[in-house]
Coordinates of N, CA and C in Angstrom, one line a residue:
M1 N 119.2 42.8 112.0 CA 118.9 41.4 112.4 C 117.4 41.3 112.6
S2 N 116.9 40.1 112.3 CA 115.5 39.9 112.2 C 115.0 38.8 113.2
L3 N 113.8 39.0 113.7 CA 113.2 37.9 114.5 C 112.5 36.9 113.7
H4 N 112.6 37.0 112.3 CA 112.1 36.0 111.5 C 113.1 34.8 111.5
D5 N 114.3 35.1 112.0 CA 115.3 34.0 112.2 C 114.7 33.0 113.3
P6 N 114.6 31.8 112.9 CA 113.9 30.9 113.9 C 114.8 30.6 115.1
D7 N 116.1 30.8 115.0 CA 117.0 30.6 116.2 C 116.7 31.8 117.2
H8 N 116.5 33.0 116.7 CA 116.2 34.1 117.7 C 114.8 33.9 118.3
A9 N 113.8 33.5 117.5 CA 112.5 33.3 118.1 C 112.5 32.2 119.1
A10 N 113.3 31.1 118.8 CA 113.4 30.0 119.7 C 114.1 30.4 121.0
A11 N 115.1 31.3 120.9 CA 115.8 31.7 122.0 C 115.0 32.6 123.0
I12 N 114.1 33.4 122.3 CA 113.2 34.2 123.1 C 112.2 33.3 123.9
A13 N 111.6 32.3 123.1 CA 110.6 31.4 123.7 C 111.2 30.6 124.9
A14 N 112.5 30.4 124.9 CA 113.2 29.6 125.9 C 113.6 30.4 127.2
L15 N 113.4 31.7 127.1 CA 113.8 32.6 128.2 C 112.9 32.3 129.5
D16 N 113.5 32.3 130.7 CA 112.8 32.1 131.9 C 111.7 33.2 132.0
L17 N 112.0 34.3 131.5 CA 111.0 35.4 131.6 C 109.7 35.1 131.0
F18 N 109.7 34.2 130.0 CA 108.4 33.8 129.3 C 108.0 32.4 129.5
D19 N 108.6 31.8 130.6 CA 108.2 30.4 130.9 C 106.7 30.3 131.2
G20 N 106.0 29.4 130.6 CA 104.6 29.1 130.9 C 103.7 29.9 130.0
L21 N 104.2 30.7 129.1 CA 103.3 31.5 128.2 C 102.8 30.6 127.0
P22 N 101.5 30.8 126.7 CA 101.0 30.0 125.5 C 101.6 30.5 124.2
A23 N 101.5 29.7 123.2 CA 102.1 30.0 121.9 C 101.6 31.3 121.4
T24 N 100.3 31.7 121.5 CA 99.8 32.9 121.0 C 100.5 34.1 121.7
A25 N 100.7 34.0 123.0 CA 101.4 35.1 123.8 C 102.9 35.2 123.3
L26 N 103.5 34.1 123.1 CA 104.9 34.1 122.7 C 105.0 34.8 121.3
A27 N 104.0 34.5 120.5 CA 104.0 35.1 119.1 C 103.9 36.6 119.2
E28 N 103.1 37.1 120.2 CA 103.0 38.5 120.4 C 104.2 39.1 120.9
V29 N 104.9 38.4 121.9 CA 106.2 38.9 122.5 C 107.2 39.0 121.4
C30 N 107.3 38.0 120.5 CA 108.3 38.1 119.4 C 108.0 39.2 118.4
A31 N 106.7 39.4 118.1 CA 106.3 40.4 117.1 C 106.6 41.8 117.6
R32 N 106.5 42.0 118.9 CA 106.7 43.4 119.4 C 108.2 43.7 119.8
A33 N 109.1 42.7 119.6 CA 110.5 42.8 120.1 C 111.3 43.5 119.0
H34 N 112.4 44.1 119.5 CA 113.5 44.7 118.7 C 114.8 44.0 119.0
I35 N 115.5 43.5 118.0 CA 116.7 42.8 118.2 C 117.8 43.6 117.5
R36 N 119.0 43.6 118.2 CA 120.2 44.3 117.7 C 121.5 43.6 118.1
A37 N 122.5 43.8 117.3 CA 123.8 43.3 117.6 C 124.6 44.4 118.4
L38 N 125.4 44.0 119.3 CA 126.2 44.9 120.1 C 127.7 44.5 119.8
A39 N 128.5 45.5 119.3 CA 129.9 45.2 119.2 C 130.6 45.2 120.5
H40 N 131.7 44.6 120.6 CA 132.6 44.6 121.8 C 132.8 46.0 122.2
G41 N 132.4 46.4 123.5 CA 132.6 47.7 124.0 C 131.5 48.6 123.8
A42 N 130.5 48.2 123.1 CA 129.3 49.1 122.8 C 128.5 49.3 124.1
R43 N 127.9 50.4 124.3 CA 127.1 50.7 125.4 C 125.6 50.6 125.0
T44 N 125.0 49.7 125.8 CA 123.6 49.5 125.4 C 122.7 50.5 126.2
F45 N 123.2 51.1 127.2 CA 122.5 52.3 127.9 C 123.6 52.9 128.8
D46 N 123.3 54.2 129.2 CA 124.2 55.0 130.0 C 123.5 55.3 131.3
Q47 N 124.3 55.3 132.4 CA 123.8 55.7 133.7 C 123.1 57.0 133.7
G48 N 121.9 57.1 134.3 CA 121.2 58.4 134.4 C 120.3 58.7 133.3
E49 N 120.4 58.1 132.1 CA 119.6 58.4 131.0 C 118.2 57.8 131.2
P50 N 117.2 58.3 130.6 CA 115.8 57.8 130.8 C 115.7 56.4 130.2
V51 N 115.0 55.5 131.0 CA 114.8 54.2 130.6 C 113.7 54.1 129.5
E52 N 114.1 53.6 128.3 CA 113.2 53.5 127.2 C 112.7 52.1 126.8
R53 N 113.5 51.1 127.3 CA 113.3 49.7 126.8 C 113.6 48.8 128.0
A54 N 113.0 47.6 127.9 CA 113.3 46.5 128.7 C 114.2 45.5 127.9
H55 N 115.4 45.1 128.5 CA 116.4 44.4 127.7 C 116.5 43.0 128.2
V56 N 116.8 42.1 127.2 CA 117.2 40.7 127.5 C 118.4 40.3 126.6
L57 N 119.4 39.7 127.2 CA 120.5 39.3 126.4 C 120.3 37.9 125.8
L58 N 120.5 37.8 124.5 CA 120.4 36.5 123.9 C 121.7 35.7 123.7
S59 N 122.8 36.5 123.5 CA 124.1 35.9 123.4 C 125.1 37.0 123.8
G60 N 126.3 36.5 124.2 CA 127.4 37.4 124.6 C 127.4 37.7 126.1
A61 N 127.9 38.8 126.5 CA 128.0 39.2 127.9 C 128.0 40.7 128.0
V62 N 127.3 41.2 129.1 CA 127.2 42.6 129.3 C 127.7 42.9 130.8
R63 N 128.5 44.0 130.9 CA 128.9 44.4 132.3 C 128.1 45.6 132.7
I64 N 127.5 45.5 133.9 CA 126.7 46.5 134.5 C 127.6 47.2 135.5
A65 N 127.9 48.5 135.2 CA 128.9 49.2 136.1 C 128.4 50.6 136.4
Q66 N 128.6 51.0 137.7 CA 128.1 52.3 138.1 C 129.2 53.2 138.5
A67 N 129.1 54.5 138.1 CA 130.2 55.5 138.3 C 129.8 56.2 139.6
G68 N 130.8 56.5 140.5 CA 130.5 57.2 141.7 C 130.8 58.7 141.5
S69 N 130.6 59.5 142.5 CA 130.8 60.9 142.4 C 132.3 61.3 142.2
D70 N 133.2 60.4 142.6 CA 134.6 60.6 142.4 C 135.1 60.2 141.1
G71 N 134.2 59.7 140.2 CA 134.6 59.3 138.8 C 135.0 57.8 138.7
G72 N 135.2 57.1 139.9 CA 135.5 55.8 139.8 C 134.3 54.9 139.4
E73 N 134.7 53.7 138.9 CA 133.7 52.8 138.4 C 133.6 51.5 139.2
V74 N 132.5 51.0 139.5 CA 132.3 49.8 140.3 C 131.4 48.9 139.5
V75 N 131.9 47.6 139.3 CA 131.0 46.6 138.6 C 130.0 46.1 139.5
L76 N 128.7 46.1 139.1 CA 127.6 45.6 140.0 C 127.2 44.2 139.6
R77 N 127.3 43.9 138.3 CA 126.8 42.6 137.9 C 127.3 42.3 136.5
F78 N 127.4 41.0 136.2 CA 127.6 40.5 134.8 C 126.4 39.9 134.3
I79 N 126.0 40.2 133.1 CA 124.8 39.7 132.4 C 125.2 38.6 131.4
G80 N 124.6 37.4 131.5 CA 124.9 36.4 130.6 C 123.6 36.1 129.7
P81 N 123.8 35.2 128.7 CA 122.7 34.9 127.9 C 121.4 34.4 128.6
G82 N 120.3 35.0 128.2 CA 119.0 34.6 128.8 C 118.6 35.5 130.0
E83 N 119.4 36.5 130.3 CA 119.1 37.3 131.5 C 118.6 38.7 131.1
I84 N 117.6 39.1 131.9 CA 117.0 40.5 131.8 C 117.9 41.5 132.4
F85 N 118.0 42.7 131.9 CA 118.9 43.7 132.5 C 118.3 45.1 132.1
G86 N 118.7 46.1 133.0 CA 118.3 47.4 132.7 C 116.8 47.7 132.6
S87 N 116.0 46.8 133.3 CA 114.6 46.9 133.1 C 113.8 47.2 134.4
V88 N 114.4 46.9 135.5 CA 113.6 47.2 136.8 C 113.3 48.7 136.9
A89 N 114.2 49.5 136.4 CA 114.0 51.0 136.6 C 112.7 51.5 135.8
I90 N 112.2 50.7 134.9 CA 110.9 51.0 134.3 C 109.8 51.2 135.3
F91 N 110.0 50.5 136.5 CA 108.9 50.5 137.5 C 109.3 51.3 138.6
T92 N 110.5 52.0 138.6 CA 110.9 52.9 139.7 C 111.0 54.3 139.2
D93 N 112.3 54.9 139.1 CA 112.4 56.3 138.8 C 112.6 56.5 137.3
R94 N 112.5 55.4 136.5 CA 112.7 55.5 135.0 C 114.0 56.1 134.6
R95 N 115.1 55.9 135.4 CA 116.4 56.2 135.0 C 117.3 55.0 135.2
Y96 N 118.2 54.8 134.2 CA 119.1 53.7 134.3 C 120.1 54.0 135.5
P97 N 120.3 53.0 136.4 CA 121.1 53.3 137.6 C 122.6 53.0 137.3
A98 N 122.9 52.5 136.1 CA 124.3 52.1 135.8 C 124.5 52.1 134.3
D99 N 125.7 51.9 133.8 CA 126.0 51.7 132.4 C 125.9 50.2 132.1
G100 N 125.5 50.0 130.9 CA 125.5 48.6 130.3 C 126.5 48.5 129.2
I101 N 127.5 47.7 129.3 CA 128.6 47.7 128.3 C 128.9 46.3 127.8
A102 N 128.8 46.1 126.5 CA 129.0 44.7 126.0 C 130.5 44.3 126.2
M103 N 130.7 43.1 126.8 CA 132.0 42.6 127.1 C 132.6 41.8 125.9
T104 N 131.7 41.4 125.0 CA 132.1 40.6 123.8 C 131.0 41.0 122.8
E105 N 131.2 40.6 121.6 CA 130.1 40.7 120.6 C 128.9 40.0 121.1
S106 N 127.8 40.7 121.1 CA 126.6 40.3 121.8 C 125.3 40.6 121.0
V107 N 124.3 39.9 121.4 CA 123.0 40.1 120.7 C 121.9 40.3 121.8
E108 N 121.2 41.5 121.8 CA 120.1 41.7 122.8 C 118.8 41.8 122.1
V109 N 117.8 41.6 122.8 CA 116.4 41.8 122.4 C 115.8 42.8 123.4
S110 N 114.9 43.7 122.9 CA 114.3 44.6 123.8 C 112.9 45.0 123.4
W111 N 112.2 45.6 124.3 CA 110.8 46.0 124.1 C 110.7 47.5 124.6
D112 N 110.0 48.3 123.8 CA 109.7 49.7 124.3 C 108.9 49.6 125.6
H113 N 109.1 50.6 126.5 CA 108.6 50.5 127.8 C 107.0 50.5 127.8
A114 N 106.4 51.2 126.9 CA 105.0 51.1 126.7 C 104.5 49.8 126.3
V115 N 105.2 49.2 125.3 CA 104.9 47.8 124.9 C 105.1 46.9 126.0
W116 N 106.1 47.0 126.8 CA 106.4 46.1 127.9 C 105.3 46.1 128.9
H117 N 104.8 47.3 129.2 CA 103.7 47.4 130.2 C 102.5 46.7 129.6
G118 N 102.2 46.9 128.3 CA 101.1 46.2 127.7 C 101.2 44.8 127.7
L119 N 102.3 44.2 127.5 CA 102.5 42.8 127.5 C 102.3 42.2 128.9
I120 N 102.8 42.9 129.9 CA 102.6 42.4 131.3 C 101.1 42.5 131.6
E121 N 100.4 43.5 131.2 CA 99.0 43.6 131.6 C 98.2 42.5 130.9
R122 N 98.5 42.2 129.7 CA 97.7 41.1 129.0 C 98.2 39.7 129.4
H123 N 99.4 39.6 129.8 CA 100.0 38.3 130.2 C 100.6 38.3 131.5
P124 N 99.8 38.2 132.6 CA 100.4 38.4 133.9 C 101.5 37.3 134.3
R125 N 101.5 36.2 133.5 CA 102.6 35.3 133.7 C 103.9 35.9 133.6
I126 N 104.1 36.9 132.7 CA 105.4 37.6 132.6 C 105.7 38.3 133.9
A127 N 104.7 38.9 134.6 CA 105.0 39.6 135.8 C 105.4 38.6 136.9
L128 N 104.8 37.5 137.0 CA 105.1 36.5 138.0 C 106.6 36.0 137.7
N129 N 106.9 35.7 136.5 CA 108.3 35.3 136.2 C 109.3 36.4 136.5
L130 N 108.9 37.7 136.2 CA 109.8 38.7 136.5 C 110.0 38.9 138.0
I131 N 109.0 38.7 138.8 CA 109.1 38.8 140.3 C 110.1 37.7 140.8
G132 N 110.0 36.5 140.2 CA 110.9 35.4 140.6 C 112.3 35.7 140.3
I133 N 112.6 36.3 139.1 CA 113.9 36.7 138.7 C 114.5 37.8 139.6
V134 N 113.7 38.8 139.8 CA 114.1 39.9 140.7 C 114.4 39.4 142.2
G135 N 113.5 38.5 142.6 CA 113.6 37.9 143.9 C 114.9 37.1 144.1
H136 N 115.3 36.4 143.0 CA 116.5 35.6 143.0 C 117.7 36.5 143.1
R137 N 117.6 37.6 142.4 CA 118.8 38.5 142.4 C 118.9 39.3 143.7
L138 N 117.8 39.6 144.4 CA 117.8 40.2 145.7 C 118.4 39.2 146.7
A139 N 118.1 38.0 146.6 CA 118.6 37.0 147.5 C 120.1 36.9 147.3
E140 N 120.6 36.9 146.1 CA 122.0 36.9 145.7 C 122.7 38.1 146.4
L141 N 122.0 39.3 146.2 CA 122.6 40.6 146.8 C 122.7 40.5 148.3
Q142 N 121.7 39.9 148.9 CA 121.8 39.7 150.4 C 122.9 38.8 150.8
D143 N 123.1 37.8 150.0 CA 124.2 36.8 150.3 C 125.6 37.6 150.2
R144 N 125.7 38.5 149.2 CA 126.9 39.2 149.0 C 127.2 40.2 150.1
V145 N 126.1 40.9 150.6 CA 126.2 41.8 151.7 C 126.7 41.0 153.0
R146 N 126.0 39.8 153.2 CA 126.4 39.0 154.4 C 127.8 38.6 154.3
E147 N 128.3 38.2 153.1 CA 129.6 37.7 152.9 C 130.6 38.8 153.2
M148 N 130.4 40.0 152.7 CA 131.2 41.2 153.0 C 131.3 41.5 154.4
A149 N 130.2 41.3 155.2 CA 130.2 41.7 156.6 C 130.8 40.6 157.5
T150 N 130.8 39.3 157.0 CA 131.2 38.2 157.9 C 132.4 37.4 157.5
Q151 N 132.8 37.4 156.2 CA 133.7 36.5 155.7 C 135.1 37.1 155.4
R152 N 136.1 36.3 155.5 CA 137.4 36.7 155.0 C 137.4 36.9 153.5
T153 N 138.4 37.7 153.1 CA 138.5 38.0 151.6 C 138.6 36.8 150.7
D154 N 139.4 35.8 151.2 CA 139.6 34.6 150.3 C 138.3 33.9 150.1
R155 N 137.4 33.8 151.2 CA 136.1 33.2 151.0 C 135.2 34.0 150.1
R156 N 135.3 35.3 150.2 CA 134.4 36.1 149.3 C 134.8 35.9 147.9
I157 N 136.1 35.9 147.6 CA 136.6 35.7 146.3 C 136.2 34.3 145.7
A158 N 136.3 33.3 146.6 CA 135.9 32.0 146.2 C 134.4 31.9 145.8
N159 N 133.6 32.5 146.7 CA 132.1 32.6 146.5 C 131.8 33.3 145.2
T160 N 132.5 34.4 144.9 CA 132.3 35.2 143.7 C 132.6 34.3 142.5
L161 N 133.7 33.5 142.5 CA 134.0 32.7 141.3 C 133.0 31.6 141.2
L162 N 132.5 31.0 142.3 CA 131.5 29.9 142.2 C 130.2 30.5 141.7
R163 N 129.8 31.7 142.1 CA 128.6 32.3 141.6 C 128.7 32.6 140.1
L164 N 129.8 33.1 139.6 CA 130.0 33.3 138.2 C 130.0 32.0 137.4
A165 N 130.6 30.9 138.0 CA 130.6 29.6 137.4 C 129.2 29.1 137.2
R166 N 128.4 29.3 138.3 CA 127.0 28.8 138.1 C 126.2 29.7 137.1
Q167 N 126.5 30.9 137.0 CA 125.8 31.8 136.1 C 126.2 31.5 134.7
A168 N 127.5 31.4 134.4 CA 128.0 31.3 133.0 C 129.1 30.4 132.8
G169 N 129.2 29.3 133.6 CA 130.2 28.3 133.5 C 129.9 27.3 132.3
R170 N 131.0 26.9 131.7 CA 130.9 25.8 130.6 C 132.0 24.8 130.8
P171 N 131.7 23.6 130.7 CA 132.7 22.5 130.9 C 133.7 22.5 129.8
T172 N 135.0 22.3 130.2 CA 136.0 22.1 129.2 C 136.8 20.9 129.7
R173 N 137.8 20.5 129.0 CA 138.6 19.3 129.4 C 139.5 19.6 130.6
N174 N 139.7 20.9 130.9 CA 140.5 21.3 132.1 C 139.7 21.7 133.3
G175 N 138.4 21.9 133.1 CA 137.6 22.3 134.3 C 136.4 23.1 133.8
T176 N 135.9 24.0 134.6 CA 134.7 24.9 134.3 C 135.2 26.3 134.0
E177 N 135.0 26.6 132.7 CA 135.5 28.0 132.3 C 134.3 29.0 132.5
I178 N 134.6 30.1 133.1 CA 133.7 31.2 133.3 C 133.5 31.9 131.9
G179 N 132.3 32.0 131.4 CA 132.1 32.6 130.1 C 132.2 34.0 129.9
F180 N 132.7 34.8 131.0 CA 132.9 36.2 130.8 C 134.4 36.5 130.7
P181 N 134.8 37.5 129.9 CA 136.2 37.9 129.8 C 136.5 38.8 131.0
L182 N 136.9 38.2 132.1 CA 137.0 39.0 133.4 C 138.3 39.7 133.6
R183 N 138.2 40.9 134.1 CA 139.4 41.6 134.6 C 139.5 41.3 136.1
R184 N 140.7 41.4 136.6 CA 140.8 41.1 138.0 C 140.1 42.2 138.9
K185 N 140.1 43.4 138.3 CA 139.3 44.5 139.0 C 137.8 44.1 139.1
D186 N 137.3 43.5 138.0 CA 135.9 43.1 138.0 C 135.6 42.2 139.2
I187 N 136.5 41.2 139.4 CA 136.4 40.2 140.5 C 136.4 41.0 141.8
A188 N 137.4 42.0 141.9 CA 137.6 42.7 143.2 C 136.3 43.5 143.5
D189 N 135.7 44.1 142.5 CA 134.5 44.9 142.7 C 133.4 44.0 143.2
I190 N 133.1 42.9 142.6 CA 132.1 42.0 143.0 C 132.3 41.4 144.4
A191 N 133.6 41.1 144.6 CA 133.9 40.5 145.9 C 134.1 41.5 147.1
G192 N 134.1 42.8 146.7 CA 134.2 43.8 147.7 C 135.6 43.9 148.4
T193 N 136.6 43.8 147.5 CA 138.0 43.9 148.0 C 138.8 44.6 147.0
T194 N 140.1 44.6 147.2 CA 141.0 45.4 146.4 C 141.6 44.6 145.3
L195 N 142.1 45.3 144.2 CA 142.7 44.6 143.1 C 144.0 43.9 143.6
Y196 N 144.7 44.4 144.5 CA 145.9 43.8 145.0 C 145.6 42.5 145.7
T197 N 144.6 42.5 146.5 CA 144.2 41.3 147.2 C 143.7 40.2 146.2
V198 N 142.9 40.5 145.2 CA 142.5 39.5 144.3 C 143.6 39.0 143.5
S199 N 144.5 39.9 143.0 CA 145.7 39.4 142.2 C 146.6 38.4 143.1
R200 N 146.8 38.8 144.3 CA 147.6 37.9 145.2 C 147.0 36.6 145.4
T201 N 145.6 36.6 145.7 CA 144.9 35.4 146.0 C 144.8 34.5 144.7
L202 N 144.5 35.1 143.6 CA 144.3 34.2 142.4 C 145.7 33.7 141.9
N203 N 146.8 34.5 142.1 CA 148.1 33.9 141.8 C 148.4 32.7 142.6
A204 N 148.1 32.8 143.9 CA 148.3 31.6 144.8 C 147.5 30.4 144.4
W205 N 146.3 30.7 144.1 CA 145.4 29.5 143.6 C 145.8 28.9 142.3
E206 N 146.4 29.8 141.5 CA 146.9 29.3 140.2 C 148.1 28.4 140.4
R207 N 149.0 28.8 141.3 CA 150.2 28.0 141.7 C 149.7 26.7 142.3
D208 N 148.7 26.7 143.1 CA 148.2 25.5 143.7 C 147.3 24.6 142.8
G209 N 147.2 25.0 141.5 CA 146.4 24.2 140.5 C 144.9 24.2 140.7
L210 N 144.4 25.3 141.4 CA 142.9 25.4 141.5 C 142.3 26.1 140.4
I211 N 143.0 27.0 139.8 CA 142.4 27.8 138.7 C 143.5 28.0 137.6
A212 N 143.1 28.4 136.4 CA 144.0 28.7 135.3 C 143.4 29.8 134.4
G213 N 144.3 30.5 133.7 CA 143.8 31.5 132.8 C 143.7 32.9 133.4
R214 N 143.6 33.9 132.6 CA 143.5 35.3 133.0 C 142.1 35.8 132.6
R215 N 142.0 36.3 131.4 CA 140.7 36.9 130.9 C 139.6 35.9 130.9
R216 N 140.0 34.6 130.5 CA 139.0 33.5 130.6 C 139.4 32.6 131.7
L217 N 138.8 32.8 132.8 CA 139.2 32.0 134.0 C 138.6 30.7 134.0
T218 N 139.4 29.6 134.3 CA 138.9 28.2 134.4 C 139.1 27.8 135.8
L219 N 138.0 27.2 136.4 CA 138.1 26.6 137.7 C 138.5 25.2 137.5
I220 N 139.8 24.8 137.7 CA 140.2 23.5 137.6 C 139.7 22.5 138.6
S221 N 139.8 23.0 139.8 CA 139.2 22.2 141.0 C 138.1 23.0 141.6
M222 N 136.9 22.6 141.2 CA 135.7 23.2 141.7 C 135.6 22.8 143.2
A223 N 135.9 21.6 143.5 CA 135.9 21.2 144.9 C 136.8 22.0 145.8
G224 N 138.0 22.3 145.3 CA 139.0 23.1 146.0 C 138.4 24.5 146.3
I225 N 137.8 25.1 145.3 CA 137.3 26.5 145.5 C 136.1 26.4 146.4
E226 N 135.3 25.4 146.3 CA 134.2 25.2 147.3 C 134.6 25.1 148.7
Q227 N 135.7 24.4 148.9 CA 136.3 24.2 150.2 C 136.7 25.5 150.8
I228 N 137.3 26.3 150.0 CA 137.8 27.6 150.5 C 136.5 28.5 150.8
A229 N 135.6 28.4 149.9 CA 134.3 29.2 150.1 C 133.6 28.9 151.4
A230 N 133.7 27.6 151.8 CA 133.0 27.1 153.0 C 133.8 27.4 154.2
G231 N 135.1 27.8 154.1 CA 135.9 28.2 155.2 C 136.5 27.0 156.0

């Protein structure tokens, strides 16, 4: 795949990460980038391996999952188009803290870590944008911790669905479809509860006409889910 494709170059230029960069800087960013297609189920990186590149997703979806000492896997985050991932560790211990797994056919763009450092040094606007992105994710993580400490499970599940809808929702004639092919275990991991509780809760909401679908979940009544989230 080539960055000579004007669609790919335009997609990179539109990323929040490069907001405010002049045309000359964007041209350098594109010239130093590497683009590749990811098949469904492909691993873009593995937990514990050295960080070699900074990644941004152009299309598709990637699941970030961490394995524990008992061999169990916990989903930490879903990555949608336009989002940076697997890159913060470049500035910490230089090891990927989790696995990155393509949930659908996807396209990512990446930069070698040395190139990435050079781009940031020459174009500090990238660093400012990156700080804003990381800060937003930190605030989201703080919200999730607070929810797990203070909210009932139905409210946490509702807040998880609303967060995913804001991140990757697309309007359909039936409601807002979440653009990730979700397993119910994924929702349980993000909401901090059990698979049984998520299945029971979503089945009840489906009977009530609030949601529909399985792997591609649609929020039929956004207002209804918001009411549950608000308690």
